Tab-separated table of C-alpha atoms and ligand atoms in Angstrom:
chain	number	residue	atom	x	y	z
A	1	MET	CA	59.932	-23.956	69.781
A	2	SER	CA	58.010	-27.206	69.281
A	3	ARG	CA	58.495	-29.161	66.054
A	4	PRO	CA	55.772	-28.888	63.403
A	5	PRO	CA	53.469	-31.933	63.197
A	6	SER	CA	54.723	-34.653	60.887
A	7	LEU	CA	52.746	-35.108	57.698
A	8	SER	CA	51.030	-38.208	56.385
A	9	SER	CA	53.001	-40.230	53.867
A	10	ARG	CA	50.360	-39.243	51.304
A	11	ALA	CA	51.044	-35.551	51.850
A	12	GLU	CA	54.813	-36.114	51.900
A	13	ALA	CA	54.637	-37.844	48.522
A	14	LEU	CA	52.597	-35.080	46.881
A	15	GLN	CA	54.484	-33.063	44.242
A	16	PRO	CA	53.943	-29.314	44.636
A	17	SER	CA	52.542	-27.848	41.424
A	18	LEU	CA	55.321	-26.489	39.201
A	19	THR	CA	52.830	-24.322	37.348
A	20	LEU	CA	51.740	-22.635	40.570
A	21	ALA	CA	55.380	-22.137	41.579
A	22	ILE	CA	56.083	-20.352	38.272
A	23	SER	CA	53.028	-18.112	38.545
A	24	ALA	CA	53.858	-17.287	42.194
A	25	ARG	CA	57.405	-16.265	41.191
A	26	ALA	CA	56.049	-14.279	38.214
A	27	LYS	CA	53.647	-12.418	40.542
A	28	ALA	CA	56.425	-11.711	43.051
A	29	LEU	CA	58.644	-10.263	40.294
A	30	GLN	CA	55.727	-8.168	39.016
A	31	GLN	CA	55.177	-6.788	42.502
A	32	GLU	CA	58.855	-5.810	42.552
A	33	GLY	CA	58.100	-3.728	39.457
A	34	ARG	CA	59.486	-6.117	36.779
A	35	ASP	CA	57.814	-6.133	33.382
A	36	ILE	CA	56.463	-9.687	33.148
A	37	CYS	CA	54.936	-11.284	30.077
A	38	SER	CA	52.974	-14.394	30.966
A	39	LEU	CA	51.997	-17.141	28.560
A	40	SER	CA	51.501	-19.539	31.431
A	41	ALA	CA	47.716	-19.260	31.842
A	42	GLY	CA	45.770	-22.491	32.010
A	43	GLU	CA	42.400	-20.820	31.693
A	44	PRO	CA	40.208	-18.828	29.293
A	45	ASP	CA	40.749	-15.071	29.206
A	46	PHE	CA	37.018	-14.401	28.774
A	47	ASP	CA	34.452	-13.595	31.425
A	48	THR	CA	31.656	-16.137	31.902
A	49	PRO	CA	28.833	-15.342	29.412
A	50	PRO	CA	26.282	-13.001	31.060
A	51	PHE	CA	23.235	-15.311	30.716
A	52	ILE	CA	25.012	-17.886	32.888
A	53	VAL	CA	25.923	-15.272	35.499
A	54	GLU	CA	22.327	-13.985	35.508
A	55	ALA	CA	20.913	-17.484	36.078
A	56	SER	CA	23.118	-17.867	39.125
A	57	ILE	CA	22.263	-14.409	40.479
A	58	GLN	CA	18.570	-15.204	40.020
A	59	ALA	CA	19.081	-18.480	41.915
A	60	LEU	CA	20.577	-16.548	44.829
A	61	ARG	CA	17.606	-14.148	44.772
A	62	ASP	CA	15.295	-17.191	44.727
A	63	GLY	CA	16.913	-18.502	47.899
A	64	ILE	CA	18.898	-21.370	46.332
A	65	THR	CA	21.411	-21.125	49.147
A	66	ARG	CA	21.034	-24.435	50.996
A	67	TYR	CA	22.616	-27.866	50.843
A	68	GLY	CA	21.561	-29.883	47.814
A	69	PRO	CA	21.711	-33.553	46.795
A	70	SER	CA	25.327	-34.754	46.867
A	71	ALA	CA	25.167	-36.165	43.320
A	72	GLY	CA	23.998	-32.790	42.014
A	73	ASP	CA	20.856	-30.841	41.280
A	74	PRO	CA	18.476	-33.298	39.499
A	75	ALA	CA	17.759	-30.734	36.743
A	76	LEU	CA	21.479	-30.311	36.040
A	77	ARG	CA	22.132	-34.078	36.100
A	78	GLN	CA	19.334	-34.513	33.586
A	79	ALA	CA	20.613	-31.648	31.394
A	80	ILE	CA	24.114	-33.163	31.389
A	81	ALA	CA	22.714	-36.619	30.574
A	82	SER	CA	20.781	-35.133	27.624
A	83	LYS	CA	23.882	-33.271	26.431
A	84	ILE	CA	26.001	-36.452	26.518
A	85	THR	CA	23.232	-38.379	24.751
A	86	ASN	CA	22.698	-35.828	21.998
A	87	GLU	CA	26.123	-34.227	21.501
A	88	ASN	CA	28.457	-37.099	22.311
A	89	GLY	CA	26.260	-39.889	20.975
A	90	LEU	CA	26.241	-41.809	24.262
A	91	PRO	CA	22.736	-42.613	25.541
A	92	THR	CA	22.972	-41.541	29.196
A	93	THR	CA	20.531	-41.227	32.095
A	94	ALA	CA	20.660	-38.768	34.995
A	95	ASP	CA	21.705	-41.481	37.469
A	96	GLU	CA	24.810	-42.082	35.338
A	97	VAL	CA	25.966	-38.500	36.016
A	98	LEU	CA	27.674	-36.987	39.059
A	99	VAL	CA	28.076	-33.208	39.322
A	100	THR	CA	31.487	-32.382	40.807
A	101	ASN	CA	33.604	-29.444	41.951
A	102	GLY	CA	35.333	-29.126	38.604
A	103	GLY	CA	36.639	-31.806	36.294
A	104	LYS	CA	39.457	-32.288	38.784
A	105	GLN	CA	37.152	-33.584	41.511
A	106	ALA	CA	35.471	-35.880	38.981
A	107	ILE	CA	38.893	-37.476	38.367
A	108	PHE	CA	39.721	-37.536	42.087
A	109	ASN	CA	36.424	-39.223	42.980
A	110	LEU	CA	36.716	-41.737	40.166
A	111	PHE	CA	40.270	-42.750	41.111
A	112	GLN	CA	39.273	-43.031	44.779
A	113	VAL	CA	36.378	-45.376	44.083
A	114	LEU	CA	38.052	-47.512	41.385
A	115	LEU	CA	41.660	-47.930	42.444
A	116	ASN	CA	43.305	-50.022	45.126
A	117	PRO	CA	46.845	-49.657	46.440
A	118	GLY	CA	49.195	-51.255	43.933
A	119	ASP	CA	46.900	-50.753	40.935
A	120	GLU	CA	48.557	-49.143	37.932
A	121	VAL	CA	47.169	-46.243	35.928
A	122	LEU	CA	48.410	-45.969	32.363
A	123	ILE	CA	48.952	-42.349	31.361
A	124	PRO	CA	50.185	-41.457	27.857
A	125	ALA	CA	52.725	-38.607	28.095
A	126	PRO	CA	52.728	-35.674	27.772
A	127	TYR	CA	49.806	-35.573	30.222
A	128	TRP	CA	47.903	-33.093	32.332
A	129	LEU	CA	50.043	-32.813	35.425
A	130	SER	CA	47.370	-33.704	37.985
A	131	TYR	CA	46.682	-37.267	36.741
A	132	PRO	CA	49.765	-38.882	38.336
A	133	GLU	CA	49.276	-37.037	41.635
A	134	ILE	CA	45.583	-37.947	41.853
A	135	ALA	CA	46.498	-41.574	41.091
A	136	ARG	CA	49.130	-41.560	43.866
A	137	LEU	CA	46.606	-40.092	46.314
A	138	ALA	CA	44.454	-43.160	45.598
A	139	GLY	CA	47.430	-45.393	46.436
A	140	ALA	CA	47.890	-46.353	42.773
A	141	ARG	CA	51.018	-46.199	40.606
A	142	PRO	CA	50.975	-43.846	37.617
A	143	ILE	CA	52.735	-45.433	34.638
A	144	SER	CA	53.651	-42.918	32.000
A	145	VAL	CA	54.127	-43.982	28.381
A	146	PRO	CA	56.185	-41.414	26.451
A	147	SER	CA	55.657	-40.015	22.965
A	148	SER	CA	57.705	-37.411	21.141
A	149	ALA	CA	57.272	-33.976	19.589
A	150	LEU	CA	59.321	-35.336	16.667
A	151	ASN	CA	56.397	-37.512	15.551
A	152	GLY	CA	53.645	-35.146	16.611
A	153	PHE	CA	53.116	-36.848	19.990
A	154	CYS	CA	51.543	-39.713	18.109
A	155	LEU	CA	50.011	-42.231	20.498
A	156	ASP	CA	52.114	-45.403	20.388
A	157	VAL	CA	49.499	-48.112	20.910
A	158	GLN	CA	52.159	-50.853	20.888
A	159	ALA	CA	54.134	-49.102	23.627
A	160	LEU	CA	50.916	-48.622	25.620
A	161	GLU	CA	50.130	-52.315	25.315
A	162	ALA	CA	53.672	-53.271	26.295
A	163	ALA	CA	53.244	-51.258	29.503
A	164	ILE	CA	50.148	-53.224	30.553
A	165	THR	CA	50.742	-55.608	33.470
A	166	PRO	CA	48.348	-57.686	35.609
A	167	ALA	CA	48.191	-54.649	37.919
A	168	THR	CA	47.015	-52.231	35.205
A	169	ARG	CA	43.504	-51.061	36.025
A	170	LEU	CA	42.856	-47.795	34.239
A	171	LEU	CA	43.882	-46.094	31.001
A	172	VAL	CA	43.662	-42.287	30.851
A	173	ILE	CA	42.823	-40.616	27.552
A	174	ASN	CA	42.746	-36.833	27.173
A	175	SER	CA	41.616	-35.373	23.861
A	176	PRO	CA	41.884	-32.519	22.982
A	177	GLY	CA	44.961	-32.753	25.151
A	178	ASN	CA	46.636	-30.487	27.648
A	179	PRO	CA	49.527	-29.615	27.108
A	180	THR	CA	49.949	-30.695	23.454
A	181	GLY	CA	46.625	-29.568	21.965
A	182	ARG	CA	46.584	-32.906	20.197
A	183	VAL	CA	43.189	-34.301	19.141
A	184	LEU	CA	42.876	-38.066	18.749
A	185	SER	CA	41.518	-39.158	15.379
A	186	LEU	CA	38.737	-41.668	14.908
A	187	ASP	CA	41.323	-44.160	13.693
A	188	GLU	CA	43.477	-43.723	16.821
A	189	LEU	CA	40.421	-44.128	19.061
A	190	GLN	CA	39.513	-47.311	17.207
A	191	GLN	CA	43.024	-48.668	17.729
A	192	LEU	CA	42.723	-47.844	21.433
A	193	ALA	CA	39.362	-49.608	21.556
A	194	GLU	CA	40.990	-52.725	20.061
A	195	LEU	CA	43.639	-52.569	22.751
A	196	VAL	CA	41.036	-52.237	25.511
A	197	ARG	CA	39.088	-55.208	24.061
A	198	ARG	CA	42.238	-57.333	24.346
A	199	HIS	CA	42.496	-56.522	28.099
A	200	PRO	CA	39.173	-57.288	29.777
A	201	ARG	CA	40.220	-55.926	33.207
A	202	LEU	CA	41.196	-52.535	31.816
A	203	LEU	CA	38.937	-49.524	32.487
A	204	VAL	CA	39.137	-46.244	30.564
A	205	MET	CA	38.758	-42.650	31.673
A	206	THR	CA	38.405	-40.038	28.949
A	207	ASP	CA	38.965	-36.422	29.900
A	208	GLU	CA	37.054	-34.358	27.330
A	209	ILE	CA	37.188	-30.983	29.048
A	210	TYR	CA	38.499	-29.201	25.911
A	211	GLU	CA	35.939	-30.821	23.577
A	212	TYR	CA	34.623	-27.498	22.243
A	213	LEU	CA	38.029	-25.896	21.688
A	214	LEU	CA	38.903	-27.291	18.286
A	215	ASP	CA	40.243	-26.096	14.949
A	216	ASP	CA	37.533	-25.688	12.309
A	217	ASP	CA	38.663	-28.718	10.307
A	218	ILE	CA	38.523	-31.171	13.176
A	219	GLU	CA	35.879	-33.115	15.083
A	220	HIS	CA	35.741	-34.393	18.649
A	221	HIS	CA	34.817	-38.031	19.244
A	222	SER	CA	33.964	-39.508	22.624
A	223	PHE	CA	35.804	-42.789	23.092
A	224	ALA	CA	32.749	-44.656	24.388
A	225	ALA	CA	30.731	-43.582	21.340
A	226	VAL	CA	33.424	-45.041	19.094
A	227	ALA	CA	33.354	-48.312	21.059
A	228	PRO	CA	29.787	-48.769	22.404
A	229	ASP	CA	30.577	-52.390	23.325
A	230	LEU	CA	33.056	-51.061	25.926
A	231	ARG	CA	30.538	-48.700	27.471
A	232	ASP	CA	30.428	-50.433	30.862
A	233	ARG	CA	34.209	-49.950	31.204
A	234	CYS	CA	34.276	-46.252	30.215
A	235	PHE	CA	34.136	-43.115	32.339
A	236	LEU	CA	33.780	-39.652	30.896
A	237	VAL	CA	35.116	-36.544	32.666
A	238	ASN	CA	34.099	-33.103	31.527
A	239	GLY	CA	33.375	-29.663	32.930
A	240	PHE	CA	32.317	-26.102	32.347
A	241	ALA	CA	35.670	-24.403	33.018
A	242	LYS	CA	37.218	-24.290	29.569
A	243	GLY	CA	34.274	-24.263	27.125
A	244	TRP	CA	32.153	-21.722	28.989
A	245	ALA	CA	34.976	-19.777	30.705
A	246	MET	CA	33.857	-20.868	34.174
A	247	THR	CA	37.115	-21.891	35.866
A	248	GLY	CA	36.310	-20.213	39.176
A	249	TRP	CA	32.825	-21.701	39.405
A	250	ARG	CA	34.258	-25.176	40.050
A	251	LEU	CA	31.795	-27.173	38.010
A	252	GLY	CA	32.456	-30.462	36.331
A	253	TYR	CA	30.971	-33.894	35.957
A	254	LEU	CA	31.663	-37.582	35.809
A	255	SER	CA	29.586	-39.992	33.767
A	256	GLY	CA	29.722	-43.769	33.677
A	257	PRO	CA	28.062	-46.926	34.958
A	258	GLY	CA	25.479	-46.108	37.655
A	259	SER	CA	27.052	-48.324	40.359
A	260	VAL	CA	30.341	-46.387	40.193
A	261	ILE	CA	28.527	-43.040	40.038
A	262	LYS	CA	26.663	-44.067	43.199
A	263	ALA	CA	29.936	-44.884	44.983
A	264	ALA	CA	31.501	-41.598	43.823
A	265	SER	CA	28.420	-39.755	45.061
A	266	ALA	CA	28.744	-41.440	48.477
A	267	LEU	CA	32.382	-40.323	48.578
A	268	GLN	CA	31.312	-36.799	47.698
A	269	SER	CA	28.646	-36.863	50.421
A	270	GLN	CA	31.394	-37.560	52.974
A	271	SER	CA	33.850	-35.001	51.609
A	272	THR	CA	32.502	-31.881	49.886
A	273	SER	CA	28.751	-32.644	50.341
A	274	ASN	CA	27.573	-30.983	47.144
A	275	VAL	CA	28.655	-28.505	44.508
A	276	CYS	CA	27.634	-24.895	45.244
A	277	SER	CA	23.862	-24.915	44.756
A	278	PHE	CA	23.402	-21.567	42.991
A	279	ALA	CA	26.444	-22.174	40.763
A	280	GLN	CA	24.704	-25.334	39.526
A	281	ARG	CA	21.785	-23.172	38.340
A	282	GLY	CA	24.270	-21.207	36.207
A	283	ALA	CA	25.662	-24.464	34.804
A	284	THR	CA	22.155	-25.644	33.925
A	285	ALA	CA	21.577	-22.406	31.983
A	286	ALA	CA	24.931	-22.923	30.225
A	287	ILE	CA	24.343	-26.485	29.144
A	288	GLU	CA	20.717	-25.901	28.128
A	289	GLY	CA	21.572	-22.661	26.305
A	290	SER	CA	22.857	-21.966	22.813
A	291	ARG	CA	26.466	-22.915	22.021
A	292	ASP	CA	27.033	-19.614	20.168
A	293	CYS	CA	29.069	-18.112	23.009
A	294	VAL	CA	31.242	-21.241	23.178
A	295	LYS	CA	31.818	-21.147	19.417
A	296	GLU	CA	32.779	-17.463	19.503
A	297	MET	CA	35.377	-18.072	22.201
A	298	ALA	CA	36.703	-21.153	20.373
A	299	GLU	CA	37.110	-19.138	17.159
A	300	SER	CA	39.019	-16.484	19.018
A	301	TYR	CA	41.438	-19.069	20.497
A	302	ASN	CA	41.842	-20.606	17.041
A	303	LYS	CA	43.008	-17.299	15.575
A	304	ARG	CA	45.387	-16.656	18.443
A	305	ARG	CA	46.637	-20.266	18.392
A	306	THR	CA	47.555	-19.810	14.721
A	307	LEU	CA	49.471	-16.655	15.617
A	308	LEU	CA	51.359	-18.470	18.367
A	309	VAL	CA	52.093	-21.481	16.162
A	310	GLN	CA	53.350	-19.364	13.254
A	311	GLY	CA	55.561	-17.366	15.595
A	312	LEU	CA	57.005	-20.504	17.179
A	313	GLN	CA	57.614	-22.176	13.833
A	314	ALA	CA	59.689	-19.184	12.772
A	315	LEU	CA	62.058	-19.579	15.746
A	316	PRO	CA	65.391	-21.381	15.301
A	317	GLY	CA	65.678	-24.970	16.515
A	318	ILE	CA	62.064	-25.337	17.685
A	319	THR	CA	60.177	-28.564	16.949
A	320	LEU	CA	56.468	-27.926	17.048
A	321	PHE	CA	53.562	-30.204	16.414
A	322	PRO	CA	50.780	-27.734	15.467
A	323	PRO	CA	48.082	-28.108	18.129
A	324	LYS	CA	44.541	-28.675	16.835
A	325	GLY	CA	42.639	-28.032	20.031
A	326	ALA	CA	42.679	-26.468	23.534
A	327	PHE	CA	44.662	-23.227	23.879
A	328	TYR	CA	48.246	-24.359	24.245
A	329	ALA	CA	51.342	-25.015	22.182
A	330	PHE	CA	53.985	-27.441	23.427
A	331	PRO	CA	57.188	-26.885	21.456
A	332	GLN	CA	60.351	-28.896	21.960
A	333	LEU	CA	63.366	-26.668	22.586
A	334	PRO	CA	66.829	-27.062	21.057
A	335	GLU	CA	69.017	-29.357	23.157
A	336	ALA	CA	71.317	-26.492	24.132
A	337	CYS	CA	68.457	-24.979	26.178
A	338	GLY	CA	68.865	-27.703	28.821
A	339	ASP	CA	66.071	-29.066	30.994
A	340	SER	CA	62.687	-27.369	30.940
A	341	VAL	CA	62.636	-26.277	34.587
A	342	SER	CA	65.956	-24.431	34.437
A	343	PHE	CA	65.030	-22.976	31.046
A	344	CYS	CA	61.716	-21.606	32.415
A	345	GLN	CA	63.488	-20.214	35.480
A	346	ARG	CA	65.999	-18.480	33.209
A	347	ALA	CA	63.172	-17.214	30.957
A	348	LEU	CA	61.500	-15.627	33.966
A	349	GLU	CA	64.598	-14.147	35.575
A	350	GLU	CA	66.357	-12.932	32.384
A	351	GLU	CA	63.484	-12.006	30.082
A	352	GLY	CA	60.494	-11.718	32.421
A	353	LEU	CA	58.787	-14.452	30.389
A	354	ALA	CA	56.493	-16.812	32.324
A	355	ILE	CA	55.992	-20.162	30.567
A	356	VAL	CA	55.455	-23.632	31.996
A	357	PRO	CA	58.172	-26.322	32.061
A	358	GLY	CA	57.291	-29.444	30.086
A	359	GLY	CA	58.834	-31.567	32.839
A	360	ALA	CA	55.620	-31.005	34.798
A	361	PHE	CA	53.720	-32.727	31.971
A	362	GLY	CA	56.134	-35.614	31.504
A	363	ASP	CA	58.349	-34.180	28.739
A	364	ASP	CA	61.351	-32.253	29.947
A	365	ARG	CA	62.423	-31.183	26.449
A	366	CYS	CA	59.319	-29.033	25.940
A	367	VAL	CA	57.637	-25.945	27.377
A	368	ARG	CA	53.955	-25.023	27.414
A	369	LEU	CA	52.743	-21.670	26.135
A	370	SER	CA	49.143	-20.499	26.247
A	371	CYS	CA	47.366	-18.491	23.563
A	372	ALA	CA	44.551	-17.457	25.923
A	373	VAL	CA	46.153	-14.013	26.161
A	374	SER	CA	46.061	-10.916	23.945
A	375	ARG	CA	47.718	-10.876	20.515
A	376	GLU	CA	50.160	-8.257	21.860
A	377	THR	CA	51.140	-10.568	24.726
A	378	ILE	CA	51.685	-13.436	22.275
A	379	ALA	CA	53.932	-11.252	20.081
A	380	ASP	CA	55.821	-9.931	23.108
A	381	GLY	CA	56.251	-13.453	24.521
A	382	LEU	CA	57.598	-14.746	21.217
A	383	SER	CA	60.218	-11.956	21.035
A	384	ARG	CA	61.343	-12.697	24.578
A	385	LEU	CA	61.534	-16.416	23.806
A	386	ALA	CA	63.568	-15.713	20.648
A	387	ARG	CA	66.188	-13.880	22.735
A	388	LEU	CA	66.593	-16.962	24.949
A	389	LEU	CA	67.257	-19.398	22.110
A	390	PRO	CA	70.722	-20.177	20.784
A	391	ALA	CA	71.327	-18.622	17.341
A	392	ARG	CA	71.079	-21.157	14.536
B	401	PLP	N1	41.500	-31.899	32.714
B	401	PLP	C1	42.384	-31.167	32.032
B	401	PLP	C2	43.058	-31.787	30.850
B	401	PLP	C3	42.695	-29.858	32.402
B	401	PLP	O1	43.578	-29.137	31.709
B	401	PLP	C4	42.044	-29.315	33.547
B	401	PLP	C5	42.363	-27.975	34.021
B	401	PLP	O2	43.331	-27.356	33.661
B	401	PLP	C6	41.111	-30.107	34.222
B	401	PLP	C7	40.869	-31.398	33.786
B	401	PLP	C8	40.393	-29.642	35.453
B	401	PLP	O3	39.477	-28.667	35.192
B	401	PLP	P1	38.539	-28.059	36.314
B	401	PLP	O4	38.938	-26.628	36.436
B	401	PLP	O5	37.154	-28.246	35.796
B	401	PLP	O6	38.769	-28.808	37.573
């Protein structure tokens, strides 16, 4: 038998997704007939609101089935620009917007067009697990700056600044954050802006994909709106997946200075061409429509997040910073539980509980649980977790 082809060094260096490995194992066990309780979901448990689906179906009936402009449907680019202008307080034009295949491709395109081999990307931990991999694919070095559940994953601006070197090119900010559910306050954003002002070569990417999923008492601020003087160094990533329950549609966007958007569009034209044309019609309906559906879903996550948080806080030895946004909780486990990967493997094999190891997000003492599941599943998951913890 001939040997399989050798892989590129890029592919060799790529970390397989731990979250996908856990869900694959959970599915395999389920197929064997095991009773599995999964709190590992990274997506809404709602269907896409019907008016969005209808707009896309109508587009198909209208023959919107051909290639489109690689930067996106002009109507959608304009609708996104208006949304950013009016909701986020950042005056934006359509040529400062690129429609992408999900928020993930917005990040991928941005890193590809901004970063050179050897550049460093500063990523506060815990972080969404794809940032370091996407940085590596661009030849850059992800530099993670830790924080701790013990102080509520508070952003340590001094530690961030200490990690800046002449090679540092980009700072990644994600608020509301995955996996912690942490929402950066106005004061924290202002401190970050001060830091960025002190380092004129530093660019900033803000991932605001969970902007609508917030507790009632909290507000989302776009970094560039807090620091308008830094506007030409800021890039905003967002998408339709989480707010409008459109994960499978693959619709996101990148916004920032027109010259970079143009380069990212050229990259897109040579890779994926354009985002699915009739799906973009659905996205236009979503963004131009009322936010009532988004608010209803957010309220439902809020109630279930409270349930999850209360349940976790009642467990022995758990340190939990109460999340204020997104649909996750990221508790730190008692030391006796060991590293997060072995704990999650044990949780799955012994209790049929699927949760995500914090190691994947840069904090091996924690695990991620989702509240985008039914109340019964949350209660069941908490009982299974309780049985895995050492007695106090
Ligand atoms: N950014 C964060 C923080 C996420 O959690 C996710 C998805 O889980 C994404 C970006 C990517 O979203 P999309 O499905 O739009 O590619």
